[in-house]
């Protein structure tokens, strides 16, 4: 099983998504990596894959946002860090394709203030930024709604690590993830949350179970080596 | 325009920038705003640090330097910084920033203005959002408070 999401044509608050009531400690260290497998139904829309939301500071939004941006030139994957409403981002140089399973790895490194992204094992693209999100982890959302619209397509696995997988020391781990090995078998000491989305909505690592909103469909999962 | 370490501290520059500036320009640097952005700031940091500098100069400095910074900010800023300029710069006219935001901003950036701008700015932003993603405008009613949700409803009805 994986989950397929739809956009509501009339009201974006009815887009389908998954959300946890609590968040894993994705800001507990200076390093964060997100591993996601997705399959967008088109390369035209901007598909929200994952939002890691922190509590608002000064009434302004703080979050990490991973989107497959068919609405941008080159159809990149954009990994953005919002510090009090101001966006810092890095984009993949490779394009995503419609109706194809992709693996994206996005990392944030607060030691050297860099964002990195790799699509399907390609070389990491790096961007130096000034700020990372501020606040306390609030919730995790797969797909999206309202302003960051849902993915028109499917999401399979999502994993969060407290290390920077773009570092050369982790090249073999990245290769394993891209080949399809389950994150449960890759760097388990650094794995802080893992939603296989195969048999239910449990976070088998951190216990942050997701809830489904607006009826996402259960569909065929991509191949995973466990 | 003269930039000094004390000025950057007063403007709450990040620690990385303060460390670099203290090392490379202990006596400050005096250059036109565009040269500060395009040559003085190190290339690796230029993309975002130059936008930060333009915003601060536009928001805080009177006269020609501030005007030049505002013009460059409108020309170069992404949607989130255009929204920030519209909402936070009080010293000068931000209508050009709003006009460009209406052209390039995505839903979330327009939403900042709908939520926190003046009534007139909010109406303009809502009209723009209605044009690019009417379902997102409808969905915004669920996250806005009373008066602004009513304003969005009026825009949707074409009042």
mmCIF file of C-alpha atoms in Angstrom:
data_model
loop_
_atom_site.group_PDB
_atom_site.id
_atom_site.type_symbol
_atom_site.label_atom_id
_atom_site.label_comp_id
_atom_site.label_asym_id
_atom_site.label_seq_id
_atom_site.Cartn_x
_atom_site.Cartn_y
_atom_site.Cartn_z
ATOM 1 C CA UNK A 1 0.000 0.000 0.000
ATOM 2 C CA UNK A 2 0.927 3.600 -0.513
ATOM 3 C CA UNK A 3 -1.351 6.617 -0.257
ATOM 4 C CA UNK A 4 -2.721 8.568 -3.195
ATOM 5 C CA UNK A 5 -3.967 12.098 -2.646
ATOM 6 C CA UNK A 6 -6.356 14.350 -4.508
ATOM 7 C CA UNK A 7 -6.904 18.069 -4.795
ATOM 8 C CA UNK A 8 -10.396 19.381 -4.273
ATOM 9 C CA UNK A 9 -11.339 21.460 -7.295
ATOM 10 C CA UNK A 10 -13.527 23.846 -5.302
ATOM 11 C CA UNK A 11 -11.957 24.185 -1.850
ATOM 12 C CA UNK A 12 -8.286 23.574 -1.021
ATOM 13 C CA UNK A 13 -9.088 22.942 2.645
ATOM 14 C CA UNK A 14 -10.626 19.672 1.422
ATOM 15 C CA UNK A 15 -7.412 18.417 -0.211
ATOM 16 C CA UNK A 16 -6.435 14.997 1.136
ATOM 17 C CA UNK A 17 -3.430 14.609 3.418
ATOM 18 C CA UNK A 18 -1.878 12.747 6.349
ATOM 19 C CA UNK A 19 -0.862 14.502 9.523
ATOM 20 C CA UNK A 20 0.633 13.629 12.892
ATOM 21 C CA UNK A 21 -0.683 15.196 16.078
ATOM 22 C CA UNK A 22 2.856 15.373 17.439
ATOM 23 C CA UNK A 23 6.233 15.779 15.769
ATOM 24 C CA UNK A 24 9.446 13.797 16.091
ATOM 25 C CA UNK A 25 12.460 15.804 17.332
ATOM 26 C CA UNK A 26 13.619 16.915 13.901
ATOM 27 C CA UNK A 27 15.235 20.038 15.362
ATOM 28 C CA UNK A 28 17.037 18.332 18.214
ATOM 29 C CA UNK A 29 20.414 18.425 16.471
ATOM 30 C CA UNK A 30 22.096 20.599 13.831
ATOM 31 C CA UNK A 31 21.310 18.061 11.121
ATOM 32 C CA UNK A 32 18.140 16.937 9.375
ATOM 33 C CA UNK A 33 17.648 14.682 6.384
ATOM 34 C CA UNK A 34 14.350 13.842 4.721
ATOM 35 C CA UNK A 35 13.963 10.778 2.510
ATOM 36 C CA UNK A 36 10.728 10.542 0.544
ATOM 37 C CA UNK A 37 9.420 8.343 -2.243
ATOM 38 C CA UNK A 38 6.687 9.865 -4.383
ATOM 39 C CA UNK A 39 4.864 9.511 -7.679
ATOM 40 C CA UNK A 40 3.255 12.670 -9.059
ATOM 41 C CA UNK A 41 0.343 12.311 -11.444
ATOM 42 C CA UNK A 42 1.454 15.232 -13.574
ATOM 43 C CA UNK A 43 4.434 17.545 -14.043
ATOM 44 C CA UNK A 44 2.319 20.686 -14.223
ATOM 45 C CA UNK A 45 1.158 21.334 -10.658
ATOM 46 C CA UNK A 46 3.255 22.182 -7.602
ATOM 47 C CA UNK A 47 2.847 19.033 -5.505
ATOM 48 C CA UNK A 48 3.426 19.270 -1.763
ATOM 49 C CA UNK A 49 5.236 16.157 -0.577
ATOM 50 C CA UNK A 50 6.083 16.893 3.049
ATOM 51 C CA UNK A 51 5.768 19.732 5.540
ATOM 52 C CA UNK A 52 7.648 19.732 8.836
ATOM 53 C CA UNK A 53 6.011 22.501 10.797
ATOM 54 C CA UNK A 54 7.468 24.295 13.791
ATOM 55 C CA UNK A 55 5.524 26.493 16.152
ATOM 56 C CA UNK A 56 5.054 30.012 14.817
ATOM 57 C CA UNK A 57 7.405 32.702 16.097
ATOM 58 C CA UNK A 58 6.321 36.329 16.162
ATOM 59 C CA UNK A 59 3.087 35.088 14.504
ATOM 60 C CA UNK A 60 5.088 34.110 11.425
ATOM 61 C CA UNK A 61 5.471 30.693 9.876
ATOM 62 C CA UNK A 62 8.488 28.458 10.436
ATOM 63 C CA UNK A 63 8.645 25.240 8.464
ATOM 64 C CA UNK A 64 10.485 22.900 6.136
ATOM 65 C CA UNK A 65 8.671 22.283 2.879
ATOM 66 C CA UNK A 66 9.417 19.734 0.174
ATOM 67 C CA UNK A 67 7.558 20.201 -3.106
ATOM 68 C CA UNK A 68 7.718 18.748 -6.616
ATOM 69 C CA UNK A 69 7.298 21.946 -8.584
ATOM 70 C CA UNK A 70 5.835 21.243 -11.998
ATOM 71 C CA UNK A 71 4.846 24.893 -12.111
ATOM 72 C CA UNK A 72 8.493 25.988 -12.182
ATOM 73 C CA UNK A 73 10.830 25.899 -15.131
ATOM 74 C CA UNK A 74 12.708 22.598 -15.236
ATOM 75 C CA UNK A 75 10.206 20.760 -13.016
ATOM 76 C CA UNK A 76 12.561 20.709 -10.001
ATOM 77 C CA UNK A 77 12.078 19.425 -6.491
ATOM 78 C CA UNK A 78 12.315 22.396 -4.147
ATOM 79 C CA UNK A 79 13.392 22.030 -0.526
ATOM 80 C CA UNK A 80 12.583 25.195 1.375
ATOM 81 C CA UNK A 81 13.281 26.361 4.908
ATOM 82 C CA UNK A 82 11.029 29.181 6.090
ATOM 83 C CA UNK A 83 12.358 31.391 8.860
ATOM 84 C CA UNK A 84 9.520 33.563 10.164
ATOM 85 C CA UNK A 85 7.838 33.615 6.760
ATOM 86 C CA UNK A 86 10.992 34.227 4.708
ATOM 87 C CA UNK A 87 11.923 31.470 2.295
ATOM 88 C CA UNK A 88 15.353 29.960 1.727
ATOM 89 C CA UNK A 89 15.493 27.102 -0.753
ATOM 90 C CA UNK A 90 17.513 24.751 -2.884
ATOM 91 C CA UNK A 91 16.228 23.045 -6.023
ATOM 92 C CA UNK A 92 17.203 19.864 -7.807
ATOM 93 C CA UNK A 93 18.788 20.359 -11.194
ATOM 94 C CA UNK A 94 17.121 17.130 -12.326
ATOM 95 C CA UNK A 95 13.426 17.170 -13.211
ATOM 96 C CA UNK A 96 10.786 14.841 -11.866
ATOM 97 C CA UNK A 97 8.581 12.950 -14.307
ATOM 98 C CA UNK A 98 4.864 12.315 -14.128
ATOM 99 C CA UNK A 99 3.674 8.854 -13.109
ATOM 100 C CA UNK A 100 7.155 7.715 -12.076
ATOM 101 C CA UNK A 101 8.339 6.721 -8.602
ATOM 102 C CA UNK A 102 11.159 9.001 -7.451
ATOM 103 C CA UNK A 103 13.347 9.084 -4.346
ATOM 104 C CA UNK A 104 14.285 12.517 -3.056
ATOM 105 C CA UNK A 105 16.763 13.216 -0.260
ATOM 106 C CA UNK A 106 16.808 16.724 1.218
ATOM 107 C CA UNK A 107 19.053 17.858 4.036
ATOM 108 C CA UNK A 108 19.477 20.900 6.270
ATOM 109 C CA UNK A 109 22.785 21.516 8.008
ATOM 110 C CA UNK A 110 22.734 24.178 10.674
ATOM 111 C CA UNK A 111 26.478 23.938 11.327
ATOM 112 C CA UNK A 112 27.407 25.355 7.935
ATOM 113 C CA UNK A 113 23.948 26.771 7.124
ATOM 114 C CA UNK A 114 23.380 24.797 3.948
ATOM 115 C CA UNK A 115 20.427 23.123 2.281
ATOM 116 C CA UNK A 116 21.099 20.176 -0.037
ATOM 117 C CA UNK A 117 18.922 18.106 -2.339
ATOM 118 C CA UNK A 118 19.349 15.045 -4.518
ATOM 119 C CA UNK A 119 16.799 13.407 -6.795
ATOM 120 C CA UNK A 120 17.165 9.688 -7.483
ATOM 121 C CA UNK A 121 20.764 9.572 -6.299
ATOM 122 C CA UNK A 122 22.078 12.435 -8.414
ATOM 123 C CA UNK A 123 24.790 14.748 -7.129
ATOM 124 C CA UNK A 124 23.573 16.893 -4.235
ATOM 125 C CA UNK A 125 22.798 20.495 -5.122
ATOM 126 C CA UNK A 126 23.829 22.880 -2.335
ATOM 127 C CA UNK A 127 22.678 26.351 -1.335
ATOM 128 C CA UNK A 128 24.099 28.459 1.483
ATOM 129 C CA UNK A 129 21.392 30.180 3.489
ATOM 130 C CA UNK A 130 21.255 32.622 6.388
ATOM 131 C CA UNK A 131 18.556 31.165 8.640
ATOM 132 C CA UNK A 132 16.876 27.881 9.433
ATOM 133 C CA UNK A 133 13.369 27.632 10.879
ATOM 134 C CA UNK A 134 12.823 28.870 14.387
ATOM 135 C CA UNK A 135 10.682 27.270 17.107
ATOM 136 C CA UNK A 136 9.682 23.838 18.350
ATOM 137 C CA UNK A 137 8.626 20.916 16.112
ATOM 138 C CA UNK A 138 4.822 20.983 15.882
ATOM 139 C CA UNK A 139 3.569 18.418 13.362
ATOM 140 C CA UNK A 140 4.437 16.475 10.217
ATOM 141 C CA UNK A 141 2.172 16.573 7.187
ATOM 142 C CA UNK A 142 2.362 14.370 4.094
ATOM 143 C CA UNK A 143 0.729 15.952 1.036
ATOM 144 C CA UNK A 144 -0.783 19.389 1.752
ATOM 145 C CA UNK A 145 -3.779 21.690 1.795
ATOM 146 C CA UNK A 146 -4.948 25.306 1.521
ATOM 147 C CA UNK A 147 -1.959 27.301 0.224
ATOM 148 C CA UNK A 148 0.484 24.431 -0.247
ATOM 149 C CA UNK A 149 -1.809 22.187 -2.256
ATOM 150 C CA UNK A 150 -1.908 18.408 -2.020
ATOM 151 C CA UNK A 151 0.156 16.224 -4.296
ATOM 152 C CA UNK A 152 -1.921 14.927 -7.185
ATOM 153 C CA UNK A 153 -0.324 11.530 -6.848
ATOM 154 C CA UNK A 154 1.059 9.071 -4.349
ATOM 155 C CA UNK A 155 3.477 9.020 -1.450
ATOM 156 C CA UNK A 156 5.162 5.870 -0.202
ATOM 157 C CA UNK A 157 7.890 6.014 2.414
ATOM 158 C CA UNK A 158 8.937 9.010 4.459
ATOM 159 C CA UNK A 159 11.940 8.927 6.782
ATOM 160 C CA UNK A 160 13.683 11.574 8.894
ATOM 161 C CA UNK A 161 17.302 11.329 10.024
ATOM 162 C CA UNK A 162 19.293 13.453 12.445
ATOM 163 C CA UNK A 163 22.398 13.411 10.246
ATOM 164 C CA UNK A 164 23.310 15.190 7.004
ATOM 165 C CA UNK A 165 23.075 12.489 4.335
ATOM 166 C CA UNK A 166 24.653 14.824 1.774
ATOM 167 C CA UNK A 167 28.028 14.412 3.529
ATOM 168 C CA UNK A 168 30.455 12.166 1.660
ATOM 169 C CA UNK A 169 30.630 9.826 4.662
ATOM 170 C CA UNK A 170 27.054 8.758 3.943
ATOM 171 C CA UNK A 171 27.420 8.115 0.187
ATOM 172 C CA UNK A 172 26.913 4.377 0.582
ATOM 173 C CA UNK A 173 23.784 4.946 2.661
ATOM 174 C CA UNK A 174 22.358 7.263 0.024
ATOM 175 C CA UNK A 175 23.091 4.672 -2.664
ATOM 176 C CA UNK A 176 21.259 2.041 -0.625
ATOM 177 C CA UNK A 177 18.217 4.260 -0.130
ATOM 178 C CA UNK A 178 18.055 5.096 -3.820
ATOM 179 C CA UNK A 179 18.270 1.414 -4.722
ATOM 180 C CA UNK A 180 15.129 0.899 -2.676
ATOM 181 C CA UNK A 181 16.403 -0.369 0.638
ATOM 182 C CA UNK A 182 14.062 0.424 3.490
ATOM 183 C CA UNK A 183 15.222 3.304 5.717
ATOM 184 C CA UNK A 184 14.695 0.895 8.613
ATOM 185 C CA UNK A 185 17.892 -0.828 7.432
ATOM 186 C CA UNK A 186 19.940 2.292 6.691
ATOM 187 C CA UNK A 187 21.663 4.214 9.503
ATOM 188 C CA UNK A 188 19.163 3.111 12.160
ATOM 189 C CA UNK A 189 20.969 4.985 14.977
ATOM 190 C CA UNK A 190 20.271 8.254 13.147
ATOM 191 C CA UNK A 191 16.705 7.434 12.134
ATOM 192 C CA UNK A 192 14.274 9.552 14.173
ATOM 193 C CA UNK A 193 11.027 8.831 12.316
ATOM 194 C CA UNK A 194 9.948 6.395 9.629
ATOM 195 C CA UNK A 195 6.529 6.008 8.073
ATOM 196 C CA UNK A 196 6.634 2.967 5.733
ATOM 197 C CA UNK A 197 3.008 3.636 4.670
ATOM 198 C CA UNK A 198 2.732 -0.062 3.842
ATOM 199 C CA UNK A 199 0.439 -1.392 6.523
ATOM 200 C CA UNK A 200 -1.037 1.612 8.235
ATOM 201 C CA UNK A 201 0.075 5.062 9.299
ATOM 202 C CA UNK A 202 2.441 4.246 12.144
ATOM 203 C CA UNK A 203 5.822 5.861 12.633
ATOM 204 C CA UNK A 204 7.686 2.647 13.372
ATOM 205 C CA UNK A 205 10.655 4.534 14.778
ATOM 206 C CA UNK A 206 9.395 7.523 16.742
ATOM 207 C CA UNK A 207 5.765 6.675 17.439
ATOM 208 C CA UNK A 208 4.242 9.733 15.740
ATOM 209 C CA UNK A 209 1.269 8.038 14.100
ATOM 210 C CA UNK A 210 -0.386 9.845 11.208
ATOM 211 C CA UNK A 211 -4.109 10.396 10.734
ATOM 212 C CA UNK A 212 -5.766 10.531 7.305
ATOM 213 C CA UNK A 213 -7.859 13.564 6.337
ATOM 214 C CA UNK A 214 -10.262 13.975 3.420
ATOM 215 C CA UNK A 215 -9.975 10.355 2.324
ATOM 216 C CA UNK A 216 -6.681 9.656 0.580
ATOM 217 C CA UNK A 217 -6.811 6.365 -1.342
ATOM 218 C CA UNK A 218 -4.751 3.298 -0.573
ATOM 219 C CA UNK A 219 -2.879 2.232 -3.718
ATOM 220 C CA UNK A 220 -0.020 -0.008 -4.775
ATOM 221 C CA UNK A 221 3.280 0.659 -3.005
ATOM 222 C CA UNK A 222 6.583 1.074 -4.817
ATOM 223 C CA UNK A 223 9.147 -1.700 -4.510
ATOM 224 C CA UNK A 224 11.058 -1.657 -1.212
ATOM 225 C CA UNK A 225 13.926 -3.935 -0.170
ATOM 226 C CA UNK A 226 13.473 -4.840 3.448
ATOM 227 C CA UNK B 1 26.724 53.945 1.338
ATOM 228 C CA UNK B 2 28.878 53.303 4.399
ATOM 229 C CA UNK B 3 28.335 49.985 6.156
ATOM 230 C CA UNK B 4 29.990 49.368 9.514
ATOM 231 C CA UNK B 5 30.088 46.489 11.950
ATOM 232 C CA UNK B 6 28.082 48.520 14.452
ATOM 233 C CA UNK B 7 25.383 49.155 11.847
ATOM 234 C CA UNK B 8 25.107 45.453 11.007
ATOM 235 C CA UNK B 9 24.808 44.618 14.705
ATOM 236 C CA UNK B 10 22.089 47.235 15.111
ATOM 237 C CA UNK B 11 20.223 45.676 12.176
ATOM 238 C CA UNK B 12 20.502 42.172 13.720
ATOM 239 C CA UNK B 13 22.684 40.648 11.027
ATOM 240 C CA UNK B 14 23.390 36.936 11.523
ATOM 241 C CA UNK B 15 26.478 35.759 13.387
ATOM 242 C CA UNK B 16 28.113 34.393 10.226
ATOM 243 C CA UNK B 17 27.871 37.760 8.480
ATOM 244 C CA UNK B 18 29.166 39.653 11.520
ATOM 245 C CA UNK B 19 32.177 37.338 11.802
ATOM 246 C CA UNK B 20 33.000 37.746 8.106
ATOM 247 C CA UNK B 21 32.531 41.514 8.134
ATOM 248 C CA UNK B 22 34.649 42.049 11.262
ATOM 249 C CA UNK B 23 37.463 40.057 9.682
ATOM 250 C CA UNK B 24 37.359 41.504 6.150
ATOM 251 C CA UNK B 25 36.142 45.067 6.778
ATOM 252 C CA UNK B 26 37.194 46.104 10.287
ATOM 253 C CA UNK B 27 36.962 49.780 9.258
ATOM 254 C CA UNK B 28 33.697 49.374 7.359
ATOM 255 C CA UNK B 29 33.078 49.602 3.633
ATOM 256 C CA UNK B 30 31.744 52.484 1.543
ATOM 257 C CA UNK B 31 30.231 51.572 -1.835
ATOM 258 C CA UNK B 32 27.022 51.999 -3.841
ATOM 259 C CA UNK B 33 24.189 49.698 -2.750
ATOM 260 C CA UNK B 34 24.351 47.585 -5.903
ATOM 261 C CA UNK B 35 28.098 47.099 -5.527
ATOM 262 C CA UNK B 36 27.628 46.037 -1.907
ATOM 263 C CA UNK B 37 25.180 43.396 -3.075
ATOM 264 C CA UNK B 38 26.979 42.180 -6.175
ATOM 265 C CA UNK B 39 30.645 42.426 -5.232
ATOM 266 C CA UNK B 40 31.250 42.961 -1.521
ATOM 267 C CA UNK B 41 29.067 40.138 -0.187
ATOM 268 C CA UNK B 42 30.849 36.804 -0.824
ATOM 269 C CA UNK B 43 29.459 34.913 -3.811
ATOM 270 C CA UNK B 44 28.498 31.853 -1.803
ATOM 271 C CA UNK B 45 26.173 33.906 0.424
ATOM 272 C CA UNK B 46 25.159 36.554 -2.099
ATOM 273 C CA UNK B 47 21.770 35.150 -3.107
ATOM 274 C CA UNK B 48 20.133 35.621 0.275
ATOM 275 C CA UNK B 49 22.401 38.028 2.143
ATOM 276 C CA UNK B 50 22.015 40.662 -0.584
ATOM 277 C CA UNK B 51 18.214 40.456 -0.312
ATOM 278 C CA UNK B 52 18.484 40.861 3.450
ATOM 279 C CA UNK B 53 20.693 43.947 2.998
ATOM 280 C CA UNK B 54 18.348 45.483 0.414
ATOM 281 C CA UNK B 55 15.361 45.020 2.728
ATOM 282 C CA UNK B 56 17.125 46.567 5.707
ATOM 283 C CA UNK B 57 18.419 49.559 3.722
ATOM 284 C CA UNK B 58 14.999 50.131 2.125
ATOM 285 C CA UNK B 59 13.294 49.880 5.508
ATOM 286 C CA UNK B 60 15.736 52.027 7.491
ATOM 287 C CA UNK B 61 17.676 54.473 5.305
ATOM 288 C CA UNK B 62 16.359 57.776 3.968
ATOM 289 C CA UNK B 63 17.237 59.286 0.601
ATOM 290 C CA UNK B 64 18.855 57.948 -2.521
ATOM 291 C CA UNK B 65 20.452 54.840 -0.995
ATOM 292 C CA UNK B 66 17.141 53.692 0.455
ATOM 293 C CA UNK B 67 15.334 54.369 -2.812
ATOM 294 C CA UNK B 68 17.916 52.431 -4.787
ATOM 295 C CA UNK B 69 17.673 49.522 -2.355
ATOM 296 C CA UNK B 70 13.881 49.490 -2.667
ATOM 297 C CA UNK B 71 14.053 49.420 -6.455
ATOM 298 C CA UNK B 72 16.580 46.576 -6.447
ATOM 299 C CA UNK B 73 14.559 44.666 -3.880
ATOM 300 C CA UNK B 74 11.425 44.872 -6.011
ATOM 301 C CA UNK B 75 13.432 43.715 -9.016
ATOM 302 C CA UNK B 76 15.222 40.800 -7.349
ATOM 303 C CA UNK B 77 13.138 39.535 -4.435
ATOM 304 C CA UNK B 78 11.242 36.244 -4.351
ATOM 305 C CA UNK B 79 7.599 36.131 -3.314
ATOM 306 C CA UNK B 80 8.233 35.709 0.401
ATOM 307 C CA UNK B 81 10.486 38.779 0.519
ATOM 308 C CA UNK B 82 8.125 40.845 -1.596
ATOM 309 C CA UNK B 83 5.389 40.042 0.914
ATOM 310 C CA UNK B 84 7.756 40.942 3.758
ATOM 311 C CA UNK B 85 8.510 44.265 2.067
ATOM 312 C CA UNK B 86 4.820 45.054 1.606
ATOM 313 C CA UNK B 87 4.040 44.225 5.220
ATOM 314 C CA UNK B 88 7.072 45.633 7.015
ATOM 315 C CA UNK B 89 8.547 48.589 5.127
ATOM 316 C CA UNK B 90 6.855 51.759 6.346
ATOM 317 C CA UNK B 91 9.419 54.340 5.315
ATOM 318 C CA UNK B 92 8.586 54.325 1.598
ATOM 319 C CA UNK B 93 5.979 53.395 -0.983
ATOM 320 C CA UNK B 94 5.739 49.601 -1.381
ATOM 321 C CA UNK B 95 3.121 49.532 -4.120
ATOM 322 C CA UNK B 96 5.690 48.358 -6.704
ATOM 323 C CA UNK B 97 6.551 45.440 -4.421
ATOM 324 C CA UNK B 98 2.874 44.541 -4.149
ATOM 325 C CA UNK B 99 2.404 44.813 -7.907
ATOM 326 C CA UNK B 100 5.271 42.418 -8.514
ATOM 327 C CA UNK B 101 4.056 40.078 -5.779
ATOM 328 C CA UNK B 102 0.674 39.920 -7.477
ATOM 329 C CA UNK B 103 2.461 38.854 -10.645
ATOM 330 C CA UNK B 104 4.883 36.286 -9.253
ATOM 331 C CA UNK B 105 3.779 35.333 -5.752
ATOM 332 C CA UNK B 106 2.454 31.873 -5.098
ATOM 333 C CA UNK B 107 -0.549 31.223 -2.901
ATOM 334 C CA UNK B 108 1.279 31.228 0.427
ATOM 335 C CA UNK B 109 2.948 34.575 -0.244
ATOM 336 C CA UNK B 110 -0.308 36.179 -1.336
ATOM 337 C CA UNK B 111 -1.889 34.723 1.794
ATOM 338 C CA UNK B 112 0.522 36.635 4.029
ATOM 339 C CA UNK B 113 -0.804 39.876 2.559
ATOM 340 C CA UNK B 114 -4.413 38.719 2.738
ATOM 341 C CA UNK B 115 -3.909 37.930 6.411
ATOM 342 C CA UNK B 116 -1.726 40.816 7.592
ATOM 343 C CA UNK B 117 -1.922 43.603 5.011
ATOM 344 C CA UNK B 118 -4.200 46.621 4.925
ATOM 345 C CA UNK B 119 -7.736 46.091 3.645
ATOM 346 C CA UNK B 120 -6.802 47.479 0.231
ATOM 347 C CA UNK B 121 -3.698 45.285 -0.012
ATOM 348 C CA UNK B 122 -5.671 42.241 1.129
ATOM 349 C CA UNK B 123 -8.299 42.760 -1.552
ATOM 350 C CA UNK B 124 -5.624 43.019 -4.244
ATOM 351 C CA UNK B 125 -3.901 39.874 -3.006
ATOM 352 C CA UNK B 126 -7.215 37.994 -2.808
ATOM 353 C CA UNK B 127 -8.072 39.008 -6.370
ATOM 354 C CA UNK B 128 -4.692 37.726 -7.542
ATOM 355 C CA UNK B 129 -5.137 34.440 -5.663
ATOM 356 C CA UNK B 130 -8.619 34.076 -7.110
ATOM 357 C CA UNK B 131 -7.099 34.298 -10.582
ATOM 358 C CA UNK B 132 -4.328 31.729 -10.043
ATOM 359 C CA UNK B 133 -5.998 29.248 -7.669
ATOM 360 C CA UNK B 134 -9.635 29.929 -6.741
ATOM 361 C CA UNK B 135 -9.806 26.740 -4.691
ATOM 362 C CA UNK B 136 -6.936 27.999 -2.512
ATOM 363 C CA UNK B 137 -8.798 31.262 -1.978
ATOM 364 C CA UNK B 138 -11.904 29.341 -0.949
ATOM 365 C CA UNK B 139 -9.787 27.175 1.367
ATOM 366 C CA UNK B 140 -8.268 30.259 2.981
ATOM 367 C CA UNK B 141 -11.595 30.964 4.669
ATOM 368 C CA UNK B 142 -10.876 28.048 6.989
ATOM 369 C CA UNK B 143 -7.655 29.590 8.299
ATOM 370 C CA UNK B 144 -8.550 33.293 8.390
ATOM 371 C CA UNK B 145 -10.230 35.136 11.220
ATOM 372 C CA UNK B 146 -13.649 36.809 10.956
ATOM 373 C CA UNK B 147 -13.170 40.092 9.117
ATOM 374 C CA UNK B 148 -10.595 38.783 6.685
ATOM 375 C CA UNK B 149 -12.621 35.650 5.960
ATOM 376 C CA UNK B 150 -15.568 37.929 5.156
ATOM 377 C CA UNK B 151 -13.361 40.022 2.894
ATOM 378 C CA UNK B 152 -12.316 36.865 1.020
ATOM 379 C CA UNK B 153 -15.961 35.867 0.639
ATOM 380 C CA UNK B 154 -16.710 39.267 -0.905
ATOM 381 C CA UNK B 155 -13.849 38.864 -3.374
ATOM 382 C CA UNK B 156 -15.135 35.407 -4.303
ATOM 383 C CA UNK B 157 -18.596 36.786 -4.932
ATOM 384 C CA UNK B 158 -17.093 39.599 -7.000
ATOM 385 C CA UNK B 159 -18.402 42.348 -4.745
#
